[in-house]
Amino acid sequence: MENKCSVLMIDDEQNLCKLVAKKLQKSGFHTHAAYTGGKGIQMAKTLDIDVVILDYMLPDMTGIDVLKKLKEVTQSKVIMLTAYGNVESAVQSMKIGAADYLNKPIELEELKNIIASLCTDKQPDVVMEKGKDFISKSPEMNKLVEMVEYVKDTDASILILGESGVGKTAMAKWIHEQSHRKKNPFVAINCAAIPEALLESELFGYRKGAFTGAASSQKGKFSAADAGTIFLDEIGEISLSMQAKLLHVIEEKKVMQLGSNEYESLDVRIISATNKPLQQLVEQKKFREDLYYRLNLMEVTIPPLRHRKEDIEPLIHHHIIKLNTKYNKTLAVSNAALQQLISYDWPGNIRELLNAIERVHILKRYGTIELSDLTYLFNKQESHSYRNQQVKAKQTNLSHALGEVEEEMIKNALEEMKGNQTKAAQKLGIARHTLIYKMKKMGLKF
């Protein structure tokens, strides 16, 4: 049966081109060959090519240069092929837009199957549930995940960038869970949450008596993550002196505990994250350039939630299912409420969205979350203004609004029940101890 897919191979190894062409033609593919980058670009311009098999080393130019030109002149999907394979070239080609990346010598059957998959019609968008807390549907995130797929099983260090709350930790956990290290520890540490004086001992550990208060020896986070992955969150917050020590550990693959004279060998994959513009910090001499490149073998930038609104609906449904299990409820969300939540910009990204959903879920005892349940999130004027994108800056801070409404509801319930906390808690659909905790937090006395 004839396959209408047309394949162009750009490689200076003529015998390999003939071998691949023979294999593909047996399966009904149309094949073409070019032995230089310039000729390949010209053929891609004039012929209707579906897939290009592109060698990384060509006599007149590099495969990366050819790939850049092809992306300008054709919609063809490109498979990079090289005998000089390494992580850096794979990452670079995927960033430019290559569909796949193979090393020579190649398995012809594998190559044929990849080409066949690239020639099929595009599948409809589906929700990709990649991990317990890693949900995406948007093309931006799915493309990002496809790129990460190529290095997840390597030891390449990965730098995850993005605004606060976009899901950097969830991405790091997913990378670990998909890697060959998945059965070994995933150790996360928030560098910004630990005082500078304590960060070194937290990362590298210490021996008994190393400093005042060190009553016993303590293993550091790097040692705890041996054979697994360490996630350094808010890496942009560490001092220059701490950066120098971290760089030494990365380069030597060894760590020395405070108070010790012996090095301990390490096998740790490093994933780091920050919401700061790390490249700018390098230019300002506030972050070491050598450490930046050590951490940034691959850079992943997660877009804010407002730029990938397709992800909001699956995130909401996924979180409501989790909350139903947690609180033993069977709540759902109406389409009107869903559309209102999707229309909001969520400046706090996923973290703000999930927090808001949980607040609504706690206050809703049963049934379906309706638009009326969100009135304290968006008053009518603000919602109308947002939908027309005319007065975004006037929107009420979501967290502040949630707190005010929650306090008002608790006050009303207590007044209605004449201060009876048990009955007020029942009316609100929460446990009595939860009500007491919230009353203390708000300073309410009845």
Tab-separated table of C-alpha atoms in Angstrom:
chain	number	residue	atom	x	y	z
A	1	MET	CA	0.000	0.000	0.000
A	2	GLU	CA	1.476	3.359	-1.008
A	3	ASN	CA	2.341	5.871	1.686
A	4	LYS	CA	1.942	9.486	0.530
A	5	CYS	CA	4.595	10.708	2.975
A	6	SER	CA	7.587	12.326	1.246
A	7	VAL	CA	10.999	12.077	2.929
A	8	LEU	CA	14.158	14.067	2.180
A	9	MET	CA	17.498	12.820	3.529
A	10	ILE	CA	20.303	15.391	3.777
A	11	ASP	CA	23.558	13.501	4.417
A	12	ASP	CA	26.953	13.357	2.702
A	13	GLU	CA	27.169	9.582	3.257
A	14	GLN	CA	25.695	8.476	-0.085
A	15	ASN	CA	25.654	4.773	0.782
A	16	LEU	CA	23.651	5.497	3.943
A	17	CYS	CA	21.191	7.598	1.931
A	18	LYS	CA	20.674	4.720	-0.497
A	19	LEU	CA	20.228	2.225	2.348
A	20	VAL	CA	17.634	4.376	4.111
A	21	ALA	CA	15.832	5.122	0.839
A	22	LYS	CA	15.586	1.415	0.049
A	23	LYS	CA	14.104	0.665	3.465
A	24	LEU	CA	11.573	3.504	3.261
A	25	GLN	CA	10.559	2.780	-0.326
A	26	LYS	CA	9.657	-0.799	0.649
A	27	SER	CA	7.130	0.705	3.048
A	28	GLY	CA	5.695	2.983	0.370
A	29	PHE	CA	7.422	6.285	1.251
A	30	HIS	CA	8.561	8.716	-1.422
A	31	THR	CA	12.256	9.490	-0.911
A	32	HIS	CA	14.680	12.207	-2.021
A	33	ALA	CA	18.362	12.738	-1.186
A	34	ALA	CA	20.746	15.685	-0.966
A	35	TYR	CA	24.435	15.407	-0.100
A	36	THR	CA	25.015	19.012	0.996
A	37	GLY	CA	23.139	21.428	3.232
A	38	GLY	CA	22.666	23.979	0.444
A	39	LYS	CA	21.171	21.418	-1.942
A	40	GLY	CA	18.888	20.100	0.814
A	41	ILE	CA	17.528	23.558	1.587
A	42	GLN	CA	16.850	24.174	-2.111
A	43	MET	CA	15.005	20.836	-2.462
A	44	ALA	CA	12.953	21.521	0.652
A	45	LYS	CA	11.859	24.839	-0.879
A	46	THR	CA	10.757	23.349	-4.186
A	47	LEU	CA	9.449	19.905	-3.185
A	48	ASP	CA	6.510	18.986	-0.972
A	49	ILE	CA	8.508	17.348	1.819
A	50	ASP	CA	6.857	15.958	4.957
A	51	VAL	CA	9.910	14.764	6.874
A	52	VAL	CA	13.585	15.691	6.629
A	53	ILE	CA	16.335	13.396	7.943
A	54	LEU	CA	19.193	15.804	8.596
A	55	ASP	CA	22.812	14.927	9.367
A	56	TYR	CA	24.539	17.068	11.997
A	57	MET	CA	27.870	17.268	10.106
A	58	LEU	CA	27.732	18.306	6.448
A	59	PRO	CA	30.534	19.384	4.081
A	60	ASP	CA	29.269	22.935	3.516
A	61	MET	CA	27.477	23.837	6.767
A	62	THR	CA	26.340	22.386	10.104
A	63	GLY	CA	23.056	20.602	10.574
A	64	ILE	CA	22.005	23.300	13.061
A	65	ASP	CA	22.452	25.967	10.361
A	66	VAL	CA	20.436	23.889	7.915
A	67	LEU	CA	17.729	23.316	10.545
A	68	LYS	CA	17.404	27.066	11.116
A	69	LYS	CA	16.985	27.661	7.357
A	70	LEU	CA	14.483	24.826	7.006
A	71	LYS	CA	12.302	26.278	9.760
A	72	GLU	CA	12.181	29.526	7.759
A	73	VAL	CA	11.251	28.015	4.380
A	74	THR	CA	9.210	24.867	5.116
A	75	GLN	CA	6.798	23.209	7.531
A	76	SER	CA	8.607	19.871	7.203
A	77	LYS	CA	9.324	17.933	10.374
A	78	VAL	CA	13.017	17.368	10.967
A	79	ILE	CA	14.834	14.380	12.484
A	80	MET	CA	18.423	15.204	13.470
A	81	LEU	CA	20.922	12.427	12.777
A	82	THR	CA	24.526	12.431	13.952
A	83	ALA	CA	27.540	10.382	14.914
A	84	TYR	CA	28.602	13.193	17.219
A	85	GLY	CA	25.651	13.039	19.566
A	86	ASN	CA	25.703	14.862	22.870
A	87	VAL	CA	23.190	16.466	25.185
A	88	GLU	CA	24.056	20.024	24.164
A	89	SER	CA	23.421	19.461	20.446
A	90	ALA	CA	20.216	17.556	21.200
A	91	VAL	CA	18.903	20.388	23.356
A	92	GLN	CA	19.897	23.012	20.800
A	93	SER	CA	18.197	21.219	17.918
A	94	MET	CA	15.009	20.635	19.947
A	95	LYS	CA	14.878	24.302	20.921
A	96	ILE	CA	15.114	25.296	17.257
A	97	GLY	CA	12.299	22.926	16.371
A	98	ALA	CA	13.588	19.442	15.513
A	99	ALA	CA	10.923	16.765	15.934
A	100	ASP	CA	13.348	14.034	16.989
A	101	TYR	CA	17.035	13.282	17.479
A	102	LEU	CA	18.884	10.023	16.724
A	103	ASN	CA	22.502	8.940	16.971
A	104	LYS	CA	24.368	6.910	14.367
A	105	PRO	CA	24.492	4.026	13.784
A	106	ILE	CA	20.733	3.988	13.456
A	107	GLU	CA	18.225	1.182	13.495
A	108	LEU	CA	16.398	1.441	10.186
A	109	GLU	CA	13.211	-0.062	11.606
A	110	GLU	CA	13.196	2.520	14.409
A	111	LEU	CA	13.785	5.338	11.922
A	112	LYS	CA	10.950	4.077	9.732
A	113	ASN	CA	8.559	3.945	12.698
A	114	ILE	CA	9.458	7.487	13.762
A	115	ILE	CA	8.878	8.799	10.255
A	116	ALA	CA	5.557	6.978	10.069
A	117	SER	CA	4.450	8.556	13.348
A	118	LEU	CA	5.436	12.024	12.098
A	119	CYS	CA	3.445	11.548	8.909
A	120	THR	CA	0.180	10.748	10.630
A	121	ASP	CA	-2.412	13.460	11.087
A	122	LYS	CA	-2.058	15.484	14.277
A	123	GLN	CA	-3.842	13.972	17.202
A	124	PRO	CA	-6.460	16.103	18.983
A	125	ASP	CA	-5.288	17.937	22.058
A	126	VAL	CA	-5.545	15.804	25.160
A	127	VAL	CA	-4.957	16.482	28.797
A	128	MET	CA	-1.555	15.152	29.768
A	129	GLU	CA	-1.527	13.987	33.382
A	130	LYS	CA	2.193	13.547	33.761
A	131	GLY	CA	2.378	13.266	37.524
A	132	LYS	CA	0.285	13.590	40.661
A	133	ASP	CA	0.434	17.381	40.481
A	134	PHE	CA	1.687	17.963	36.954
A	135	ILE	CA	-1.247	18.538	34.620
A	136	SER	CA	-1.143	20.233	31.240
A	137	LYS	CA	-3.153	20.550	28.061
A	138	SER	CA	-1.722	23.682	26.471
A	139	PRO	CA	0.529	23.419	23.390
A	140	GLU	CA	3.140	25.553	25.189
A	141	MET	CA	3.503	23.100	28.076
A	142	ASN	CA	3.242	19.969	25.954
A	143	LYS	CA	6.006	21.235	23.671
A	144	LEU	CA	8.110	21.997	26.730
A	145	VAL	CA	7.588	18.475	28.048
A	146	GLU	CA	8.534	16.969	24.706
A	147	MET	CA	11.826	18.852	24.843
A	148	VAL	CA	12.515	17.705	28.406
A	149	GLU	CA	11.817	14.103	27.363
A	150	TYR	CA	15.126	14.056	25.493
A	151	VAL	CA	17.266	14.740	28.559
A	152	LYS	CA	15.220	13.348	31.448
A	153	ASP	CA	17.187	10.090	31.432
A	154	THR	CA	20.572	11.810	31.313
A	155	ASP	CA	22.489	13.389	34.168
A	156	ALA	CA	22.238	16.828	32.564
A	157	SER	CA	21.583	19.635	35.038
A	158	ILE	CA	18.351	21.519	34.373
A	159	LEU	CA	17.477	25.107	35.275
A	160	ILE	CA	13.734	25.779	35.558
A	161	LEU	CA	12.666	29.404	35.222
A	162	GLY	CA	9.269	30.984	35.739
A	163	GLU	CA	7.153	33.210	37.928
A	164	SER	CA	6.302	32.197	41.468
A	165	GLY	CA	3.589	29.528	41.549
A	166	VAL	CA	3.842	28.307	37.934
A	167	GLY	CA	4.711	24.728	38.898
A	168	LYS	CA	8.510	24.602	38.944
A	169	THR	CA	8.583	22.080	41.793
A	170	ALA	CA	6.004	19.862	40.070
A	171	MET	CA	8.114	19.935	36.894
A	172	ALA	CA	11.250	18.981	38.846
A	173	LYS	CA	9.460	16.065	40.521
A	174	TRP	CA	8.117	14.848	37.183
A	175	ILE	CA	11.586	14.897	35.618
A	176	HIS	CA	12.895	12.815	38.525
A	177	GLU	CA	9.964	10.385	38.386
A	178	GLN	CA	10.553	9.806	34.662
A	179	SER	CA	14.324	9.332	34.940
A	180	HIS	CA	16.428	6.258	35.687
A	181	ARG	CA	16.901	7.731	39.179
A	182	LYS	CA	13.189	7.492	40.035
A	183	LYS	CA	13.670	4.727	42.644
A	184	ASN	CA	16.238	6.852	44.473
A	185	PRO	CA	15.689	9.984	46.609
A	186	PHE	CA	14.261	13.267	45.395
A	187	VAL	CA	15.481	15.884	47.872
A	188	ALA	CA	14.189	19.459	47.643
A	189	ILE	CA	15.533	22.474	49.480
A	190	ASN	CA	14.326	26.075	49.327
A	191	CYS	CA	17.533	28.105	49.367
A	192	ALA	CA	15.655	31.322	50.172
A	193	ALA	CA	13.994	29.861	53.278
A	194	ILE	CA	17.240	29.003	55.065
A	195	PRO	CA	19.459	31.666	56.666
A	196	GLU	CA	22.831	32.110	54.987
A	197	ALA	CA	24.673	30.937	58.116
A	198	LEU	CA	22.804	27.613	58.074
A	199	LEU	CA	22.600	26.912	54.355
A	200	GLU	CA	26.072	25.387	54.066
A	201	SER	CA	25.432	22.896	56.861
A	202	GLU	CA	22.011	22.067	55.403
A	203	LEU	CA	23.463	21.364	51.964
A	204	PHE	CA	26.703	19.642	52.905
A	205	GLY	CA	26.100	18.363	56.446
A	206	TYR	CA	28.292	18.620	59.528
A	207	ARG	CA	30.174	16.539	62.055
A	208	LYS	CA	29.506	16.487	65.767
A	209	GLY	CA	31.202	19.461	67.433
A	210	ALA	CA	31.732	21.340	64.137
A	211	PHE	CA	30.099	24.403	65.697
A	212	THR	CA	28.235	25.415	68.835
A	213	GLY	CA	25.062	23.382	69.067
A	214	ALA	CA	26.258	20.538	66.795
A	215	ALA	CA	25.506	17.805	69.333
A	216	SER	CA	25.555	15.058	66.703
A	217	SER	CA	26.638	14.540	63.103
A	218	GLN	CA	24.086	15.444	60.415
A	219	LYS	CA	23.975	14.289	56.804
A	220	GLY	CA	23.556	17.116	54.274
A	221	LYS	CA	20.960	17.356	51.504
A	222	PHE	CA	23.502	16.444	48.820
A	223	SER	CA	24.458	13.234	50.627
A	224	ALA	CA	20.789	12.437	51.260
A	225	ALA	CA	20.151	12.746	47.509
A	226	ASP	CA	23.012	10.434	46.505
A	227	ALA	CA	22.069	8.341	43.437
A	228	GLY	CA	18.945	10.486	43.097
A	229	THR	CA	18.036	14.097	42.391
A	230	ILE	CA	18.502	17.273	44.403
A	231	PHE	CA	16.187	20.194	43.667
A	232	LEU	CA	17.623	23.597	44.580
A	233	ASP	CA	14.659	25.954	44.599
A	234	GLU	CA	15.183	29.748	44.581
A	235	ILE	CA	18.810	29.261	43.551
A	236	GLY	CA	19.048	32.954	42.669
A	237	GLU	CA	18.914	33.866	46.366
A	238	ILE	CA	22.214	32.327	47.474
A	239	SER	CA	25.261	34.504	48.166
A	240	LEU	CA	28.396	34.639	46.039
A	241	SER	CA	30.421	32.829	48.703
A	242	MET	CA	27.849	30.036	48.835
A	243	GLN	CA	27.836	29.914	45.037
A	244	ALA	CA	31.603	29.245	45.047
A	245	LYS	CA	31.169	26.327	47.454
A	246	LEU	CA	28.289	24.905	45.436
A	247	LEU	CA	30.326	25.161	42.226
A	248	HIS	CA	33.171	23.184	43.836
A	249	VAL	CA	30.778	20.369	44.804
A	250	ILE	CA	29.333	20.233	41.303
A	251	GLU	CA	32.724	20.194	39.576
A	252	GLU	CA	34.406	17.711	41.909
A	253	LYS	CA	31.326	15.550	42.530
A	254	LYS	CA	32.462	15.408	46.134
A	255	VAL	CA	31.265	16.979	49.362
A	256	MET	CA	32.996	17.624	52.674
A	257	GLN	CA	30.945	17.987	55.834
A	258	LEU	CA	31.648	20.920	58.124
A	259	GLY	CA	34.159	19.816	60.731
A	260	SER	CA	35.520	17.008	58.551
A	261	ASN	CA	38.720	16.598	56.527
A	262	GLU	CA	37.409	13.821	54.298
A	263	TYR	CA	35.561	14.096	50.995
A	264	GLU	CA	32.532	11.961	50.174
A	265	SER	CA	31.905	11.068	46.528
A	266	LEU	CA	28.478	11.944	45.123
A	267	ASP	CA	26.284	10.846	42.253
A	268	VAL	CA	23.552	13.480	42.189
A	269	ARG	CA	21.481	14.962	39.393
A	270	ILE	CA	20.907	18.691	40.003
A	271	ILE	CA	17.710	20.506	39.080
A	272	SER	CA	17.502	24.135	40.138
A	273	ALA	CA	14.804	26.785	39.846
A	274	THR	CA	14.330	30.500	40.283
A	275	ASN	CA	11.828	33.244	39.523
A	276	LYS	CA	14.673	35.731	39.130
A	277	PRO	CA	16.245	36.754	35.799
A	278	LEU	CA	19.428	34.759	36.395
A	279	GLN	CA	21.079	35.901	33.172
A	280	GLN	CA	20.739	39.510	34.298
A	281	LEU	CA	22.214	38.647	37.683
A	282	VAL	CA	25.204	37.145	35.876
A	283	GLU	CA	25.647	40.352	33.883
A	284	GLN	CA	25.402	42.366	37.117
A	285	LYS	CA	28.064	40.132	38.741
A	286	LYS	CA	25.551	39.008	41.376
A	287	PHE	CA	25.584	35.394	40.198
A	288	ARG	CA	28.667	33.470	39.099
A	289	GLU	CA	28.793	32.895	35.363
A	290	ASP	CA	30.608	29.549	35.734
A	291	LEU	CA	27.947	28.270	38.150
A	292	TYR	CA	25.194	29.531	35.878
A	293	TYR	CA	26.474	27.436	32.983
A	294	ARG	CA	26.983	24.413	35.245
A	295	LEU	CA	23.362	24.574	36.357
A	296	ASN	CA	22.013	25.536	32.959
A	297	LEU	CA	22.953	22.676	30.653
A	298	MET	CA	19.271	22.768	29.753
A	299	GLU	CA	16.995	25.714	30.476
A	300	VAL	CA	13.238	25.287	30.871
A	301	THR	CA	11.008	28.346	31.131
A	302	ILE	CA	7.477	27.597	32.351
A	303	PRO	CA	5.010	30.188	31.030
A	304	PRO	CA	2.635	31.900	33.502
A	305	LEU	CA	-0.881	30.508	33.777
A	306	ARG	CA	-2.388	33.569	32.052
A	307	HIS	CA	-0.475	32.584	28.897
A	308	ARG	CA	-1.742	28.984	28.912
A	309	LYS	CA	-5.387	29.217	29.888
A	310	GLU	CA	-6.059	25.786	28.355
A	311	ASP	CA	-4.472	24.328	31.487
A	312	ILE	CA	-6.877	25.985	33.922
A	313	GLU	CA	-9.870	23.671	33.354
A	314	PRO	CA	-7.977	20.366	33.774
A	315	LEU	CA	-6.171	21.782	36.814
A	316	ILE	CA	-9.507	22.694	38.417
A	317	HIS	CA	-11.102	19.308	37.745
A	318	HIS	CA	-8.010	17.462	38.953
A	319	HIS	CA	-7.872	19.483	42.171
A	320	ILE	CA	-11.577	19.114	42.904
A	321	ILE	CA	-11.231	15.328	42.644
A	322	LYS	CA	-8.363	15.454	45.164
A	323	LEU	CA	-10.359	17.702	47.499
A	324	ASN	CA	-13.444	15.487	47.259
A	325	THR	CA	-11.318	12.603	48.506
A	326	LYS	CA	-9.681	14.742	51.189
A	327	TYR	CA	-12.943	16.156	52.579
A	328	ASN	CA	-15.204	13.208	51.713
A	329	LYS	CA	-17.438	15.245	49.393
A	330	THR	CA	-18.815	14.843	45.866
A	331	LEU	CA	-18.653	18.420	44.604
A	332	ALA	CA	-18.552	19.378	40.934
A	333	VAL	CA	-18.177	22.740	39.194
A	334	SER	CA	-20.727	24.334	36.870
A	335	ASN	CA	-19.753	25.523	33.406
A	336	ALA	CA	-20.567	29.150	34.297
A	337	ALA	CA	-18.282	29.034	37.341
A	338	LEU	CA	-15.615	27.296	35.300
A	339	GLN	CA	-15.664	29.977	32.610
A	340	GLN	CA	-15.403	32.703	35.255
A	341	LEU	CA	-12.346	31.019	36.776
A	342	ILE	CA	-10.777	30.601	33.344
A	343	SER	CA	-11.325	34.282	32.531
A	344	TYR	CA	-9.286	35.452	35.518
A	345	ASP	CA	-5.571	36.286	35.082
A	346	TRP	CA	-4.338	34.469	38.224
A	347	PRO	CA	-1.292	36.633	38.988
A	348	GLY	CA	-0.254	34.048	41.598
A	349	ASN	CA	-0.428	31.347	38.913
A	350	ILE	CA	-1.258	27.712	39.793
A	351	ARG	CA	-0.604	28.191	43.499
A	352	GLU	CA	-3.220	30.970	43.680
A	353	LEU	CA	-5.716	29.010	41.574
A	354	LEU	CA	-5.519	25.864	43.711
A	355	ASN	CA	-5.714	27.896	46.917
A	356	ALA	CA	-8.879	29.612	45.690
A	357	ILE	CA	-10.458	26.310	44.642
A	358	GLU	CA	-9.786	24.795	48.060
A	359	ARG	CA	-11.335	27.789	49.837
A	360	VAL	CA	-14.469	27.498	47.714
A	361	HIS	CA	-14.525	23.732	48.251
A	362	ILE	CA	-14.301	24.100	52.045
A	363	LEU	CA	-17.178	26.595	52.162
A	364	LYS	CA	-19.396	24.558	49.807
A	365	ARG	CA	-21.022	21.658	51.664
A	366	TYR	CA	-22.531	19.723	48.747
A	367	GLY	CA	-23.810	19.979	45.172
A	368	THR	CA	-22.165	22.007	42.419
A	369	ILE	CA	-19.921	25.029	42.710
A	370	GLU	CA	-21.957	27.742	40.996
A	371	LEU	CA	-21.137	31.232	39.794
A	372	SER	CA	-22.804	32.611	42.923
A	373	ASP	CA	-20.218	30.778	45.046
A	374	LEU	CA	-17.506	32.888	43.438
A	375	THR	CA	-19.038	36.295	44.145
A	376	TYR	CA	-16.416	37.049	46.736
A	377	LEU	CA	-13.690	36.305	44.190
A	378	PHE	CA	-15.011	38.648	41.545
A	379	ASN	CA	-17.707	41.260	42.102
A	380	LYS	CA	-19.847	42.023	39.069
A	381	GLN	CA	-18.126	45.251	38.166
A	382	GLU	CA	-14.641	43.781	38.374
A	383	SER	CA	-15.640	40.681	36.405
A	384	HIS	CA	-17.194	42.769	33.656
A	385	SER	CA	-14.144	45.018	33.553
A	386	TYR	CA	-11.822	42.048	33.366
A	387	ARG	CA	-13.710	40.386	30.543
A	388	ASN	CA	-13.413	43.583	28.545
A	389	GLN	CA	-9.749	43.907	29.592
A	390	GLN	CA	-10.135	47.599	30.358
A	391	VAL	CA	-9.546	47.981	34.089
A	392	LYS	CA	-7.372	45.018	35.058
A	393	ALA	CA	-5.403	47.036	37.581
A	394	LYS	CA	-8.553	47.742	39.626
A	395	GLN	CA	-9.269	44.096	40.411
A	396	THR	CA	-9.349	43.205	44.090
A	397	ASN	CA	-6.455	41.142	45.411
A	398	LEU	CA	-7.859	37.603	45.463
A	399	SER	CA	-6.286	36.418	48.718
A	400	HIS	CA	-7.439	39.557	50.564
A	401	ALA	CA	-10.970	39.215	49.175
A	402	LEU	CA	-11.158	35.540	50.147
A	403	GLY	CA	-10.097	36.332	53.708
A	404	GLU	CA	-12.653	39.109	54.107
A	405	VAL	CA	-15.556	36.998	52.864
A	406	GLU	CA	-14.546	33.995	54.945
A	407	GLU	CA	-14.438	36.161	58.086
A	408	GLU	CA	-17.824	37.688	57.260
A	409	MET	CA	-19.418	34.254	56.773
A	410	ILE	CA	-18.025	33.013	60.097
A	411	LYS	CA	-19.300	36.115	61.917
A	412	ASN	CA	-22.789	35.711	60.406
A	413	ALA	CA	-22.947	32.015	61.312
A	414	LEU	CA	-21.887	32.654	64.899
A	415	GLU	CA	-24.380	35.474	65.289
A	416	GLU	CA	-27.184	33.382	63.814
A	417	MET	CA	-26.357	30.499	66.166
A	418	LYS	CA	-25.949	32.907	69.116
A	419	GLY	CA	-22.308	31.989	69.606
A	420	ASN	CA	-22.837	28.216	69.568
A	421	GLN	CA	-19.636	27.056	67.877
A	422	THR	CA	-20.826	23.514	67.188
A	423	LYS	CA	-23.957	24.684	65.354
A	424	ALA	CA	-22.064	27.445	63.549
A	425	ALA	CA	-19.503	24.913	62.322
A	426	GLN	CA	-22.316	22.640	61.087
A	427	LYS	CA	-23.900	25.535	59.219
A	428	LEU	CA	-20.588	26.387	57.572
A	429	GLY	CA	-19.901	22.750	56.698
A	430	ILE	CA	-16.597	22.606	58.572
A	431	ALA	CA	-15.330	20.842	61.699
A	432	ARG	CA	-15.648	22.610	65.064
A	433	HIS	CA	-11.880	22.575	65.634
A	434	THR	CA	-11.409	24.180	62.206
A	435	LEU	CA	-13.852	26.934	63.168
A	436	ILE	CA	-12.052	27.539	66.482
A	437	TYR	CA	-8.708	27.729	64.687
A	438	LYS	CA	-10.055	30.277	62.194
A	439	MET	CA	-11.671	32.338	64.984
A	440	LYS	CA	-8.336	32.531	66.819
A	441	LYS	CA	-6.530	33.438	63.633
A	442	MET	CA	-9.031	36.213	62.900
A	443	GLY	CA	-9.230	37.398	66.530
A	444	LEU	CA	-12.974	36.689	66.765
A	445	LYS	CA	-14.556	36.257	70.199
A	446	PHE	CA	-18.123	35.041	70.808
